[in-house]
Short mmCIF file of C-alpha atoms in Angstrom, two decimals:
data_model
loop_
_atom_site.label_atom_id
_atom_site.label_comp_id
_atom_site.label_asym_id
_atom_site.label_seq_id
_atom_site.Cartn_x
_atom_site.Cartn_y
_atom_site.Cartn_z
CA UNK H 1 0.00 0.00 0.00
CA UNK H 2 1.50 3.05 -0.92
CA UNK H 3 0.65 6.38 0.81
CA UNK H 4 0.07 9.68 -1.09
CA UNK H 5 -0.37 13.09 -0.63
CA UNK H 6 -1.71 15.28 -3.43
CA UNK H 7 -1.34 19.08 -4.11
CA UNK H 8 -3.91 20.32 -5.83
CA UNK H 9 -6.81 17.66 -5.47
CA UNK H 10 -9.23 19.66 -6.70
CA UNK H 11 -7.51 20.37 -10.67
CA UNK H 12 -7.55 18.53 -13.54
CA UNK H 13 -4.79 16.71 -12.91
CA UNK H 14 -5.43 16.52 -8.99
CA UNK H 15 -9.20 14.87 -10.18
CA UNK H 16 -7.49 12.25 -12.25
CA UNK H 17 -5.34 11.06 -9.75
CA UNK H 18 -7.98 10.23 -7.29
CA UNK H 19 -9.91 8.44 -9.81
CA UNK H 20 -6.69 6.47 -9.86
CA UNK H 21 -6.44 5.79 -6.34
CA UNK H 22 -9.80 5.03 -6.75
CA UNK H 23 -9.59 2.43 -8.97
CA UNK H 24 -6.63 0.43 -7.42
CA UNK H 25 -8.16 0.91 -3.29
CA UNK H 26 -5.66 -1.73 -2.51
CA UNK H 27 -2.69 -0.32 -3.80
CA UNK H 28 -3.02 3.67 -2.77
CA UNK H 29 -4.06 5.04 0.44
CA UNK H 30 -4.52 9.15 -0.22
CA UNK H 31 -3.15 10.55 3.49
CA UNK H 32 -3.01 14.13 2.63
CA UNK H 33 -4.90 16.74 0.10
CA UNK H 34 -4.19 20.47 -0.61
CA UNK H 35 -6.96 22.72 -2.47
CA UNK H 36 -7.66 26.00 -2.95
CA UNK H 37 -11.35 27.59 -2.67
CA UNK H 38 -13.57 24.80 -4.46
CA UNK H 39 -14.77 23.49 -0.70
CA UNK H 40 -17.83 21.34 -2.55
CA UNK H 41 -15.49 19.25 -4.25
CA UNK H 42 -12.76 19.21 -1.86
CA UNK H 43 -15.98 17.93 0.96
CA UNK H 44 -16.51 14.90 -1.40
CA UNK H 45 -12.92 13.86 -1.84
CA UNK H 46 -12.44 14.13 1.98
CA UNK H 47 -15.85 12.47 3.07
CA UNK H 48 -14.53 9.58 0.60
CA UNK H 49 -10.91 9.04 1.15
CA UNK H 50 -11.10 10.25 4.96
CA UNK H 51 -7.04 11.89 4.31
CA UNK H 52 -5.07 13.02 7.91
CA UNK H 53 -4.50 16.32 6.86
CA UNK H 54 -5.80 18.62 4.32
CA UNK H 55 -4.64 22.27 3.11
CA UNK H 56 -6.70 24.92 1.99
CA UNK H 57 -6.03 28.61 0.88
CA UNK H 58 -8.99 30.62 3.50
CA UNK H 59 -8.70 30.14 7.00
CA UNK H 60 -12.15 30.48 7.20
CA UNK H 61 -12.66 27.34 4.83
CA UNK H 62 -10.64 25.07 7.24
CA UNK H 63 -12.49 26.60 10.42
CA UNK H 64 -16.19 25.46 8.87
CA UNK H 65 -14.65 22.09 7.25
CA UNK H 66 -12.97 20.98 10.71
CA UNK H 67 -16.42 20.95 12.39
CA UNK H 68 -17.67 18.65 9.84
CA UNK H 69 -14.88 16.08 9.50
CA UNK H 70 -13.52 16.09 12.79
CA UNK H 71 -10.93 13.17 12.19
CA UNK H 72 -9.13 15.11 10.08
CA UNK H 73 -6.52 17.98 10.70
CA UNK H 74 -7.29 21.38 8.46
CA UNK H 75 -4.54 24.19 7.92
CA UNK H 76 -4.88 27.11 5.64
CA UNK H 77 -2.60 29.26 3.63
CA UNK H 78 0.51 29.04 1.28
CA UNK H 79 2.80 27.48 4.53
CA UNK H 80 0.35 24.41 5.08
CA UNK H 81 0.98 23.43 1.30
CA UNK H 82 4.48 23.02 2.40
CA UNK H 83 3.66 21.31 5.44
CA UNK H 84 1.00 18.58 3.60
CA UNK H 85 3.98 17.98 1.37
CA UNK H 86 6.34 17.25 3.98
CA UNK H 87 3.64 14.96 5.65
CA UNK H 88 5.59 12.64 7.36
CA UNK H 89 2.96 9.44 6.29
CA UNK H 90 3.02 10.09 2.89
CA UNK H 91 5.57 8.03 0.58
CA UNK H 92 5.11 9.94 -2.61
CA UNK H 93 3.71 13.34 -2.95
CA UNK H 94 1.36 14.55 -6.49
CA UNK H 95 2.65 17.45 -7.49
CA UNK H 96 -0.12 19.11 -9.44
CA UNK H 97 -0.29 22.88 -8.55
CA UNK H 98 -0.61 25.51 -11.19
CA UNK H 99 2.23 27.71 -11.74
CA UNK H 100 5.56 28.41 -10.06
CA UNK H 101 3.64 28.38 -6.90
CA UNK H 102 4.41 24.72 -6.85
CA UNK H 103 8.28 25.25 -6.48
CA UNK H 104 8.53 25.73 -2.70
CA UNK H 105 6.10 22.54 -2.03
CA UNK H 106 7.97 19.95 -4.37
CA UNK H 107 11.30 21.16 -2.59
CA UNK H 108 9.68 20.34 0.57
CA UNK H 109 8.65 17.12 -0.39
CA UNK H 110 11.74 15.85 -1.72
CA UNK H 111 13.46 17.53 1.48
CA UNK H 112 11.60 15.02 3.45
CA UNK H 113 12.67 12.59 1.42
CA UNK H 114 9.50 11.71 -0.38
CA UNK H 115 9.02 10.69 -3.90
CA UNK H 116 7.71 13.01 -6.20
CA UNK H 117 4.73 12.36 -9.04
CA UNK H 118 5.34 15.78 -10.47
CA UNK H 119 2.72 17.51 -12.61
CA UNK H 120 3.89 21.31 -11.90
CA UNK H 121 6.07 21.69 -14.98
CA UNK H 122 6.79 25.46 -14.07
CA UNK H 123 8.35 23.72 -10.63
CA UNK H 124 11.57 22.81 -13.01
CA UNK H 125 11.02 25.85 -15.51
CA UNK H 126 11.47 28.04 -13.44
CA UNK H 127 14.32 26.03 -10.81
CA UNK H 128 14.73 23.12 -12.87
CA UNK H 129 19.09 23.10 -11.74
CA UNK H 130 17.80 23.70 -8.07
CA UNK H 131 15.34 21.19 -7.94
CA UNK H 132 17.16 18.43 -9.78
CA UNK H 133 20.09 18.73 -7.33
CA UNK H 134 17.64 18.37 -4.06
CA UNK H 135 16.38 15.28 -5.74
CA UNK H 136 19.30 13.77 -6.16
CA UNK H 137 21.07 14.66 -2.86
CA UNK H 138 17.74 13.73 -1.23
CA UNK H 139 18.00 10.44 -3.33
CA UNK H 140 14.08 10.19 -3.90
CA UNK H 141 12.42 9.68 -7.57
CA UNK H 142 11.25 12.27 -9.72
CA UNK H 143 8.52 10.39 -12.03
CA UNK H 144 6.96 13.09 -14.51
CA UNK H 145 3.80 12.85 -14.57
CA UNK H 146 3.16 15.14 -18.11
CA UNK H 147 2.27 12.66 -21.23
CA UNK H 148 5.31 13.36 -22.95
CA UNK H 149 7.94 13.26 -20.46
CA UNK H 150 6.18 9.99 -18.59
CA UNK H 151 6.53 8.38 -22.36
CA UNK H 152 10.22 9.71 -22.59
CA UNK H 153 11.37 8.12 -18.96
CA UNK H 154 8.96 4.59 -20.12
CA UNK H 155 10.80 4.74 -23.74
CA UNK H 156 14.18 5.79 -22.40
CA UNK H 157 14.29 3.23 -19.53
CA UNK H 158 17.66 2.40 -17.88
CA UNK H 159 19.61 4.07 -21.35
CA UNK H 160 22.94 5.70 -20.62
CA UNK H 161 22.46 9.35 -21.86
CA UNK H 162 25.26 9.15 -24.54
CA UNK H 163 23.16 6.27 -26.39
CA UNK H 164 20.62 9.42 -26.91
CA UNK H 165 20.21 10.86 -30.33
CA UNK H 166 17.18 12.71 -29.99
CA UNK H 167 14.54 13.26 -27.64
CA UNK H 168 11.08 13.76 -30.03
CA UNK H 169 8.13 15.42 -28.07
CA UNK H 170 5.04 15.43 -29.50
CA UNK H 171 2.34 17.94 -29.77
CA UNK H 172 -1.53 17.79 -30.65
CA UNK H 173 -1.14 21.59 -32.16
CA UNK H 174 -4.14 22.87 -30.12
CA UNK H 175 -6.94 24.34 -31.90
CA UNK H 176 -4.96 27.08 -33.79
CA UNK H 177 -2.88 24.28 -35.44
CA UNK H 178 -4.49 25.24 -38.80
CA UNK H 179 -5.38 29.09 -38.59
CA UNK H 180 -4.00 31.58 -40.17
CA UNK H 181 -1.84 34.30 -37.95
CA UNK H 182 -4.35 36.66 -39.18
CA UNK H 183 -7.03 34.22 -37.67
CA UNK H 184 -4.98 33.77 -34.61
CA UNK H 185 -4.76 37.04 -33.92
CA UNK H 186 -8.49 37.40 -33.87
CA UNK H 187 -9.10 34.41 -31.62
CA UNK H 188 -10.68 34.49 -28.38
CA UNK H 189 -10.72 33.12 -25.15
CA UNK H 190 -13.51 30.59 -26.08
CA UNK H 191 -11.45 29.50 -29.40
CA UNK H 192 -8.32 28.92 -27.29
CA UNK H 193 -10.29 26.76 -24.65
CA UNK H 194 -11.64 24.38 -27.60
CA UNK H 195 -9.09 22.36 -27.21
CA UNK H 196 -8.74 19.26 -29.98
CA UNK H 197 -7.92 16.13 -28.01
CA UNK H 198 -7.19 16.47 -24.31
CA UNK H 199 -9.38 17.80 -21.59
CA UNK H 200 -7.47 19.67 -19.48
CA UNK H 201 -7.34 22.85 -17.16
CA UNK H 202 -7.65 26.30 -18.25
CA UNK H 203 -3.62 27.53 -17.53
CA UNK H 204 -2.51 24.40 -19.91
CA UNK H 205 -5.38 24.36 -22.58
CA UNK H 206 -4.85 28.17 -23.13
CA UNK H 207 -0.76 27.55 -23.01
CA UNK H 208 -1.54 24.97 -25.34
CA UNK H 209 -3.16 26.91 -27.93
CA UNK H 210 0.01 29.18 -28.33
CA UNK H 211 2.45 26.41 -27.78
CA UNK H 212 4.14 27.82 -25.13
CA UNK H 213 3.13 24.30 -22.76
CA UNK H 214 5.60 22.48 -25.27
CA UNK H 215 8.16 25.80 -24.62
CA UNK H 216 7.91 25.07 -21.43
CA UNK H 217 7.70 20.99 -22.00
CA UNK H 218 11.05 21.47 -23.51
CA UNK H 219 12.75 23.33 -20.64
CA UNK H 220 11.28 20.65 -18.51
CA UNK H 221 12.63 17.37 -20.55
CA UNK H 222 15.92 19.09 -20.49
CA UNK H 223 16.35 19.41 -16.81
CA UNK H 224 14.91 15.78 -16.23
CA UNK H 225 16.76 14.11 -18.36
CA UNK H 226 19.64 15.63 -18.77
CA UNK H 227 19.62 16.26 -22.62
CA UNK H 228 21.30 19.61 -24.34
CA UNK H 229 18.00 22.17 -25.50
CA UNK H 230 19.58 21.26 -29.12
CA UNK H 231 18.87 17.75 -29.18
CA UNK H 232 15.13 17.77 -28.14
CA UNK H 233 12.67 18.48 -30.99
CA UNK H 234 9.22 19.21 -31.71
CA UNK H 235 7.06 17.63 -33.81
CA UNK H 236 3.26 17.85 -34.19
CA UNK H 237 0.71 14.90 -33.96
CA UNK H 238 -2.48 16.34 -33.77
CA UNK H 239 -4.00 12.68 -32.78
CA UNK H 240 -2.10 13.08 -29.79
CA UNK H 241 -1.90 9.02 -29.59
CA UNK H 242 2.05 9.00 -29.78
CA UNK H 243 2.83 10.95 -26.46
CA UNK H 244 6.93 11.05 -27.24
CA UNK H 245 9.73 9.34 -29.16
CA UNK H 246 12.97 8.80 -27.97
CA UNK H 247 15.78 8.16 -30.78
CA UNK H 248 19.12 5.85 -30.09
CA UNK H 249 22.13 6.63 -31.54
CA UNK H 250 22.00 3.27 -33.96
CA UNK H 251 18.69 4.77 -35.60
CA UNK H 252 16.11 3.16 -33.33
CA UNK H 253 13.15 5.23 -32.25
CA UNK H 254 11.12 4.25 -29.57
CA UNK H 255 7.72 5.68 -29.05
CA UNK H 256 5.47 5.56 -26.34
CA UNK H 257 1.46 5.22 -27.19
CA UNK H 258 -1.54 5.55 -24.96
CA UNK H 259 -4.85 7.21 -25.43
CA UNK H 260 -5.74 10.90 -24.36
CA UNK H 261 -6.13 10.37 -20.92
CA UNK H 262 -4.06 11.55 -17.99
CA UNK H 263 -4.90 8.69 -15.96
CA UNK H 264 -2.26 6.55 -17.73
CA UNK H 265 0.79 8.56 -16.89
CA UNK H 266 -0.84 9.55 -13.46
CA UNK H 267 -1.06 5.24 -12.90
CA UNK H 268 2.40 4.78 -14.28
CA UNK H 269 4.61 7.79 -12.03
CA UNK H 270 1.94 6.16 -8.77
CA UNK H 271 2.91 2.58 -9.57
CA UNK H 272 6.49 3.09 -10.83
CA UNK H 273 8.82 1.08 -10.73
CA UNK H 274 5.55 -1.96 -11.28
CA UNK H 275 3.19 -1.99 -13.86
CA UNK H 276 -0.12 -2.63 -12.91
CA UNK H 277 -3.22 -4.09 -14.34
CA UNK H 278 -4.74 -1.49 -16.48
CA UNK H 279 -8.61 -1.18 -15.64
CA UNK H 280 -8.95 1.85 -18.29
CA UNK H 281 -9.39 0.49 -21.97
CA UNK H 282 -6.25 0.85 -23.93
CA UNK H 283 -5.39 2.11 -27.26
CA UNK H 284 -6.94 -0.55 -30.17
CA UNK H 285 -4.68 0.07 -32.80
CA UNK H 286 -7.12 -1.14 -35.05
CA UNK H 287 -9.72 1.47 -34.39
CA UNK H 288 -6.97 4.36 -33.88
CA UNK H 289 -7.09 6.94 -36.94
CA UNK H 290 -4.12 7.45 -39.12
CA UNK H 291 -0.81 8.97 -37.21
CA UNK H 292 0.37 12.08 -38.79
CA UNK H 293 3.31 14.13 -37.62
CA UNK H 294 4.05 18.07 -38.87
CA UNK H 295 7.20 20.42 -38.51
CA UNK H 296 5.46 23.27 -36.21
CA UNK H 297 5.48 26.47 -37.71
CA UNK H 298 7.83 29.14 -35.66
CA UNK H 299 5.97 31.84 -37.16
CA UNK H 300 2.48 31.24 -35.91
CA UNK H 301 3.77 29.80 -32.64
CA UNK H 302 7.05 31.86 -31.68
CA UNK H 303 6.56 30.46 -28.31
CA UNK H 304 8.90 27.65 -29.03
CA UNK H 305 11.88 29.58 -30.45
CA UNK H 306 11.18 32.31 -27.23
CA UNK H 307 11.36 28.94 -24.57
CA UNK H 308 14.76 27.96 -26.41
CA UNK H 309 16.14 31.24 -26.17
CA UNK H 310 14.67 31.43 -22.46
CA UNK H 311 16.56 28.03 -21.61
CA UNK H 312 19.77 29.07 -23.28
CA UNK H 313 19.92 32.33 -21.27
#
């Protein structure tokens, strides 16, 4: 049984991996939650998984929840984040805040020497040197939990770095992957939430649409695996069934498939180092469409060239 603790329980991401813990009762225990203001939700996840300790962002909040689950411990504010990641009876800690707000969390977890599902991307863009060296002095895994770097560490495996050619991340293209810049220009915050393939939070979907989640998806591989910003590419799949492709330096690509849905890397960082019995339905190759793949265009999406320019400074 392994226990977790989960920051952000209430996001898309935070959602997804309940429903995974869910699923498998008798191989997660959820022993700590963090949310934010959404106190309906947040009620139902506690009433069901009954965690230890739970963070939320109003003082208030915790006052009014504490009188109706009185076997569990409420704090409030940015501090008790910190303090449900350092929970000493979690094992492994989901890292799925939005933002750079994550940054001072995850270094607490690993700090108390706890794994680390992370989900917070902006955690390693924005301290990605920092962070790696707590992990490693701490000695505790880092699993990613994004699609594309979970298929990079599954495809990459126990491979020396210098038997890396290329790392290959994919990208659906959002829903501007066909507009014009004219058109682009025009869009809207509706058109940028329509997003193709993946149902996802706001921050991401709208990141998405520009292409600046695969900027930042970039700075992030680079950091976790230790591969030069000039060896990691781009390359568009708008079925978003391929999730990343790592190439060898004898010509073999590896690629990583799964359908669009964030419970599979969520199951894998959780279960890491086993695999467990999937009890979503997979990917049936024989009803998947055609896989295309497309150079992305630096012109409508300068977002990538800006994130390489960001990483090299």
């Amino acid at each position: 049984m392994k226990r977790v603790a989960v920051l952000g329980s209430t996001g898309s991401i935070g959602t997804s991996t309940l429903s995974v813990v869910e699923a498998w009762p008798e191989r997660f225990q959820i022993v700590a939650l963090t949310a934010g203001r959404n106190t309906d939700l947040l009620r139902a996840q506690v009433a069901h998984h009954q965690p230890q300790l739970v963070a939320v962002a109003r003082a208030e909040d915790a006052r009014t929840l504490i009188g109706e689950f009185p076997n569990t411990r409420f704090v409030a504010g940015l501090e008790a984040i910190e303090e449900v990641a350092s929970c000493e009876t979690a094992q492994m800690v989901v890292s799925a805040l939005v933002g750079s707000i994550g940054l001072a969390p995850t270094v607490a977890a690993i700090r108390a020497g706890k794994d680390v599902a992370l989900a917070n991307k902006e955690t390693l863009v924005v301290a990605g040197d920092l962070v790696m060296a707590e992990a490693e002095q701490a000695g505790i895994n880092l699993l990613p939990v994004d699609s594309e770097h979970s298929a990079l560490h599954q495809a990459l495996g126990p491979a020396p770095a210098e038997s890396v050619r290329r790392l290959i991340l994919t990208a659906s293209g959002g829903p501007f992957r066909t507009w014009s810049k004219n058109r682009i220009a025009e869009a809207n915050v509706a058109d940028a939430l329509a997003h193709p393939t993946w149902k996802m939070g706001p921050k991401i979907t709208i990141d998405s649409a520009t292409m600046m989640n695969k900027g930042l998806e970039i700075i992030e591989a680079h950091h976790l695996f230790g591969v030069p910003e000039n060896l990691i590419e781009v390359v568009v799949h708008p079925e978003s069934l391929v999730h990343s492709i790592v190439e060898f330096v004898d010509g073999a690509l590896i690629a990583q498939l799964a359908p669009n849905d964030m419970k599979f890397p969520i199951l894998h960082a959780l279960a890491w180092p086993d695999r467990l019995q999937s009890r979503m339905p997979g990917l049936d190759l024989l009803a998947a469409p055609p896989l295309t793949f497309e150079a992305p265009d630096d012109e409508r999406f300068p977002a990538l060239k800006l994130a390489r320019a960001a990483l090299g400074a």
